[in-house]
Structure formats: C-alpha cells, structure tokens
Amino acid sequence: MNKTEQLIETPSDATDTVAAPISFDPRTDLASAVELAGRTLAAVRPEQYDAPTPCEEFDVRRLSSHLVAVVRRISVIGRGEDPFGVPSFADEIADGAWAAAWVPGAREVAEVWADPGILGRQLRLPMGVLPGAAAAAVYTHELTVHTWDLARATGQEPDWDPALIERVIGVVRRALPAETRGGRIPFAEVVAVDPEAPAIDRLVAWAGRRP
C-alpha cells in the first residue's frame, strides 16, 4: 500500500474508520471538479434562476449561492479551520454574480490545497474529522453532484470524466454509507440504478438523485 492509500480513510460511522485503497492524488480530481462546477455556473442564464433543480430544496438561484459557499468552505477546511464558520449560502452575492465570486474562491482552493502535506492532516468537515485525502474526495463528490443538479436544471451537458467519477464512487461509498442518511449525511436515500449505468448516473444515485 502506498502513502496515498494509507492516508485515505473514511468513516463507516461516527467513531470507526475503514481503509479505502486509492492510488491517486485526490487533489487533482478536486481541482477538476472545481473547474467544471465553475464553468457550469458561468453558463446559467438569468431566466433560469427560478427553475427547480433535482436537489428539491434548491432552485437554481439557491443552488448557485450554495455552490459558492461550498468552494469557500473547502478552503477553510484545508486551513484546518471551523467549517461552520462559512455560511451554507453566499447570500451577500447578487443574482448573476456567482460566477465572478467563484473565481477567487477557486483560486484560494488551489492555493490552500497546494501543499502535499494536507493529504495526511486531520481536517474537520461538517460530517466529522477526516484525513485531507478523504476530505478532497468527499468535496469532489459534493461539487460533482451539485454540478449535475445545476446542469440538469439549466439544460447543460458537462463533459464528465468517467475515470474521475469512478474514483470518487470508490471513496464515497465508504464515506457516505447508505445506512446512515440524514443527520450528518446530507443526502437522501440511495436510488437503485443499473450497475452498468454511466458513472455519473451511479454517482448521483448514491447521493439520492434520480438520473
């Protein structure tokens, strides 16, 4: 087992951990997820702001605000600070200004996560404490799922990377187990899909979406 494989451990419940063998640098996937989310957010049109999304409690406006908050929180977590210090929504941002706010947020993520040592640090997430390597994979998952939500709501077809998504699936099935939804796991019940379905469909179904 190499160093990265040893670093990625994800919780099966509030106290236990299980090894999730991974042989890649999850910061690369996180950077790709940040970039794709930003491009999808930038393509949202004003007439779509009130449209519903597959994430039932969010319309496009609310989801766009939440995405900006998520990218900010990823930096705060990487610095070892309190994730709850970042509100869940960037309510101070005016309609249509989310893409502009995304740029400095994405830049800060790249700066904070540039140090390879972050992969082995214990970081505090809303769901609990995880090594940085697992935290990167968890947020790659959240960004990817919300990018899918936004794309569905606005008629976009992002260029999904199936290999990246398969890697994320391998981690989140341990980090976000089907048996512990609700509470600290902010996703609905897993939706059954064909095992041969596209990777993006299987990923969002694990988050409770219906692809």
CSV table of C-alpha atoms in Angstrom, one decimal:
chain,number,residue,atom,x,y,z
A,1,MET,CA,0.0,0.0,0.0
A,2,ASN,CA,1.5,3.4,-1.0
A,3,LYS,CA,1.4,6.6,1.0
A,4,THR,CA,-1.8,7.9,-0.5
A,5,GLU,CA,-3.6,4.6,0.0
A,6,GLN,CA,-2.7,4.8,3.7
A,7,LEU,CA,-3.9,8.3,4.0
A,8,ILE,CA,-7.4,7.8,2.7
A,9,GLU,CA,-9.6,6.5,5.5
A,10,THR,CA,-13.3,7.3,5.6
A,11,PRO,CA,-15.8,6.8,8.5
A,12,SER,CA,-18.2,4.0,8.5
A,13,ASP,CA,-20.0,5.6,11.5
A,14,ALA,CA,-19.3,8.3,14.0
A,15,THR,CA,-16.3,6.5,15.6
A,16,ASP,CA,-14.9,3.8,13.3
A,17,THR,CA,-12.8,4.1,10.1
A,18,VAL,CA,-12.3,1.8,7.2
A,19,ALA,CA,-9.5,1.8,4.7
A,20,ALA,CA,-10.3,2.9,1.2
A,21,PRO,CA,-7.4,1.9,-1.1
A,22,ILE,CA,-6.8,4.7,-3.6
A,23,SER,CA,-3.6,5.2,-5.6
A,24,PHE,CA,-4.0,8.7,-6.9
A,25,ASP,CA,-3.7,12.3,-5.7
A,26,PRO,CA,-7.3,13.3,-4.9
A,27,ARG,CA,-6.3,17.0,-5.1
A,28,THR,CA,-6.2,16.6,-8.9
A,29,ASP,CA,-9.8,15.4,-9.0
A,30,LEU,CA,-10.8,18.2,-6.6
A,31,ALA,CA,-9.3,20.8,-8.9
A,32,SER,CA,-11.1,19.3,-11.9
A,33,ALA,CA,-14.4,19.3,-10.0
A,34,VAL,CA,-13.9,22.9,-9.0
A,35,GLU,CA,-13.2,23.9,-12.6
A,36,LEU,CA,-16.2,22.1,-14.1
A,37,ALA,CA,-18.5,23.5,-11.5
A,38,GLY,CA,-17.3,27.0,-12.3
A,39,ARG,CA,-17.9,26.5,-16.0
A,40,THR,CA,-21.4,25.2,-15.4
A,41,LEU,CA,-22.2,28.0,-13.0
A,42,ALA,CA,-20.9,30.6,-15.6
A,43,ALA,CA,-23.3,29.3,-18.2
A,44,VAL,CA,-26.5,29.8,-16.1
A,45,ARG,CA,-28.9,32.4,-17.7
A,46,PRO,CA,-31.0,34.9,-15.8
A,47,GLU,CA,-34.3,33.4,-17.0
A,48,GLN,CA,-33.2,30.1,-15.3
A,49,TYR,CA,-32.7,31.5,-11.8
A,50,ASP,CA,-36.1,30.4,-10.5
A,51,ALA,CA,-36.0,27.0,-12.2
A,52,PRO,CA,-36.3,23.9,-9.9
A,53,THR,CA,-33.3,21.6,-9.5
A,54,PRO,CA,-33.0,17.8,-8.7
A,55,CYS,CA,-32.0,19.0,-5.3
A,56,GLU,CA,-35.5,19.6,-4.1
A,57,GLU,CA,-34.9,22.3,-1.6
A,58,PHE,CA,-32.9,24.4,-4.1
A,59,ASP,CA,-33.9,26.4,-7.1
A,60,VAL,CA,-31.1,27.5,-9.5
A,61,ARG,CA,-30.6,30.7,-7.6
A,62,ARG,CA,-30.3,29.0,-4.2
A,63,LEU,CA,-28.0,26.2,-5.6
A,64,SER,CA,-25.7,28.8,-7.2
A,65,SER,CA,-25.4,30.6,-3.9
A,66,HIS,CA,-24.7,27.3,-2.1
A,67,LEU,CA,-22.0,26.3,-4.6
A,68,VAL,CA,-20.1,29.5,-3.9
A,69,ALA,CA,-20.4,28.8,-0.2
A,70,VAL,CA,-19.1,25.2,-0.8
A,71,VAL,CA,-16.0,26.4,-2.6
A,72,ARG,CA,-15.2,28.8,0.1
A,73,ARG,CA,-15.7,26.1,2.8
A,74,ILE,CA,-13.2,23.8,1.0
A,75,SER,CA,-10.5,26.4,1.6
A,76,VAL,CA,-11.5,27.0,5.2
A,77,ILE,CA,-11.4,23.2,5.8
A,78,GLY,CA,-8.0,22.9,4.2
A,79,ARG,CA,-6.6,25.5,6.5
A,80,GLY,CA,-7.8,23.5,9.5
A,81,GLU,CA,-10.5,26.0,10.5
A,82,ASP,CA,-14.1,25.6,11.5
A,83,PRO,CA,-16.2,24.6,8.5
A,84,PHE,CA,-19.3,26.1,10.2
A,85,GLY,CA,-17.5,29.5,10.0
A,86,VAL,CA,-18.7,29.6,6.4
A,87,PRO,CA,-22.5,30.0,5.9
A,88,SER,CA,-24.2,27.4,3.7
A,89,PHE,CA,-25.2,30.2,1.3
A,90,ALA,CA,-23.4,33.2,-0.1
A,91,ASP,CA,-26.4,35.4,0.4
A,92,GLU,CA,-24.5,38.6,0.0
A,93,ILE,CA,-23.8,37.9,-3.7
A,94,ALA,CA,-26.3,39.5,-6.1
A,95,ASP,CA,-28.1,37.5,-8.7
A,96,GLY,CA,-25.9,36.7,-11.6
A,97,ALA,CA,-22.6,37.5,-9.7
A,98,TRP,CA,-22.0,33.9,-8.6
A,99,ALA,CA,-19.6,33.1,-11.4
A,100,ALA,CA,-17.5,36.2,-10.7
A,101,ALA,CA,-17.4,35.2,-7.0
A,102,TRP,CA,-16.3,31.7,-8.0
A,103,VAL,CA,-13.0,32.8,-9.5
A,104,PRO,CA,-11.3,34.0,-6.3
A,105,GLY,CA,-12.9,31.1,-4.4
A,106,ALA,CA,-11.4,28.6,-6.8
A,107,ARG,CA,-8.0,30.3,-6.7
A,108,GLU,CA,-8.0,30.1,-2.9
A,109,VAL,CA,-8.8,26.4,-3.0
A,110,ALA,CA,-5.8,25.8,-5.3
A,111,GLU,CA,-3.5,27.8,-3.0
A,112,VAL,CA,-4.6,26.2,0.2
A,113,TRP,CA,-4.5,22.6,-1.2
A,114,ALA,CA,-1.2,23.0,-3.0
A,115,ASP,CA,0.8,21.6,-0.1
A,116,PRO,CA,1.0,17.7,-0.4
A,117,GLY,CA,1.2,17.5,3.4
A,118,ILE,CA,-2.5,18.4,3.5
A,119,LEU,CA,-3.4,14.9,2.5
A,120,GLY,CA,-2.3,13.5,5.8
A,121,ARG,CA,-3.7,16.2,8.1
A,122,GLN,CA,-6.8,15.6,10.1
A,123,LEU,CA,-9.4,18.1,8.9
A,124,ARG,CA,-12.7,19.0,10.3
A,125,LEU,CA,-15.7,18.6,7.9
A,126,PRO,CA,-19.4,19.1,8.8
A,127,MET,CA,-19.7,15.3,8.8
A,128,GLY,CA,-16.7,14.8,11.1
A,129,VAL,CA,-12.9,14.6,11.1
A,130,LEU,CA,-11.2,13.1,8.1
A,131,PRO,CA,-7.7,12.9,6.6
A,132,GLY,CA,-7.2,15.6,3.9
A,133,ALA,CA,-7.1,13.0,1.2
A,134,ALA,CA,-10.5,11.7,2.0
A,135,ALA,CA,-11.8,15.3,2.5
A,136,ALA,CA,-10.7,16.1,-1.0
A,137,ALA,CA,-12.6,13.1,-2.4
A,138,VAL,CA,-15.7,14.0,-0.4
A,139,TYR,CA,-15.8,17.5,-1.7
A,140,THR,CA,-15.1,16.3,-5.3
A,141,HIS,CA,-18.2,14.3,-4.8
A,142,GLU,CA,-20.3,17.2,-3.5
A,143,LEU,CA,-19.2,19.5,-6.2
A,144,THR,CA,-19.8,16.9,-8.9
A,145,VAL,CA,-23.3,16.1,-7.6
A,146,HIS,CA,-24.3,19.8,-7.4
A,147,THR,CA,-22.8,20.4,-10.9
A,148,TRP,CA,-25.1,17.7,-12.1
A,149,ASP,CA,-28.0,19.3,-10.3
A,150,LEU,CA,-27.3,22.6,-11.9
A,151,ALA,CA,-26.7,21.2,-15.3
A,152,ARG,CA,-30.0,19.3,-15.3
A,153,ALA,CA,-31.9,22.4,-14.2
A,154,THR,CA,-30.3,24.6,-16.9
A,155,GLY,CA,-30.1,22.2,-19.8
A,156,GLN,CA,-26.4,21.8,-19.8
A,157,GLU,CA,-24.3,18.7,-20.7
A,158,PRO,CA,-21.0,18.9,-18.9
A,159,ASP,CA,-18.0,16.9,-20.1
A,160,TRP,CA,-18.0,14.4,-17.3
A,161,ASP,CA,-14.7,12.5,-16.7
A,162,PRO,CA,-15.8,8.8,-16.1
A,163,ALA,CA,-12.5,7.8,-14.6
A,164,LEU,CA,-12.6,10.7,-12.1
A,165,ILE,CA,-16.2,9.7,-11.2
A,166,GLU,CA,-15.3,6.0,-10.7
A,167,ARG,CA,-12.6,7.1,-8.3
A,168,VAL,CA,-15.0,9.2,-6.4
A,169,ILE,CA,-17.5,6.4,-6.2
A,170,GLY,CA,-14.9,4.2,-4.6
A,171,VAL,CA,-14.4,6.6,-1.8
A,172,VAL,CA,-17.9,8.0,-1.2
A,173,ARG,CA,-19.5,4.5,-0.9
A,174,ARG,CA,-17.4,4.3,2.3
A,175,ALA,CA,-17.5,7.9,3.4
A,176,LEU,CA,-21.3,8.3,2.8
A,177,PRO,CA,-22.7,4.8,3.5
A,178,ALA,CA,-26.3,4.1,2.5
A,179,GLU,CA,-27.2,3.1,6.1
A,180,THR,CA,-26.5,6.5,7.7
A,181,ARG,CA,-28.5,9.0,5.7
A,182,GLY,CA,-29.9,12.0,7.4
A,183,GLY,CA,-28.2,14.0,10.2
A,184,ARG,CA,-24.5,14.4,9.4
A,185,ILE,CA,-25.0,12.7,5.9
A,186,PRO,CA,-26.8,15.5,4.0
A,187,PHE,CA,-28.1,13.3,1.2
A,188,ALA,CA,-31.4,11.4,0.5
A,189,GLU,CA,-31.7,7.6,0.4
A,190,VAL,CA,-29.7,5.8,-2.3
A,191,VAL,CA,-31.6,5.3,-5.5
A,192,ALA,CA,-31.2,2.0,-7.3
A,193,VAL,CA,-29.7,2.2,-10.8
A,194,ASP,CA,-28.4,-0.4,-13.3
A,195,PRO,CA,-24.9,-1.4,-12.3
A,196,GLU,CA,-23.9,-0.8,-15.9
A,197,ALA,CA,-25.3,2.7,-15.9
A,198,PRO,CA,-22.9,5.6,-16.8
A,199,ALA,CA,-20.6,6.6,-13.9
A,200,ILE,CA,-22.3,10.0,-13.4
A,201,ASP,CA,-25.7,8.3,-13.0
A,202,ARG,CA,-24.4,5.9,-10.4
A,203,LEU,CA,-22.7,8.7,-8.5
A,204,VAL,CA,-25.7,10.9,-8.3
A,205,ALA,CA,-28.0,8.0,-7.5
A,206,TRP,CA,-25.7,7.3,-4.5
A,207,ALA,CA,-26.5,10.9,-3.4
A,208,GLY,CA,-30.2,10.2,-3.6
A,209,ARG,CA,-30.8,11.7,-7.1
A,210,ARG,CA,-32.9,10.1,-9.8
A,211,PRO,CA,-30.8,10.2,-13.0
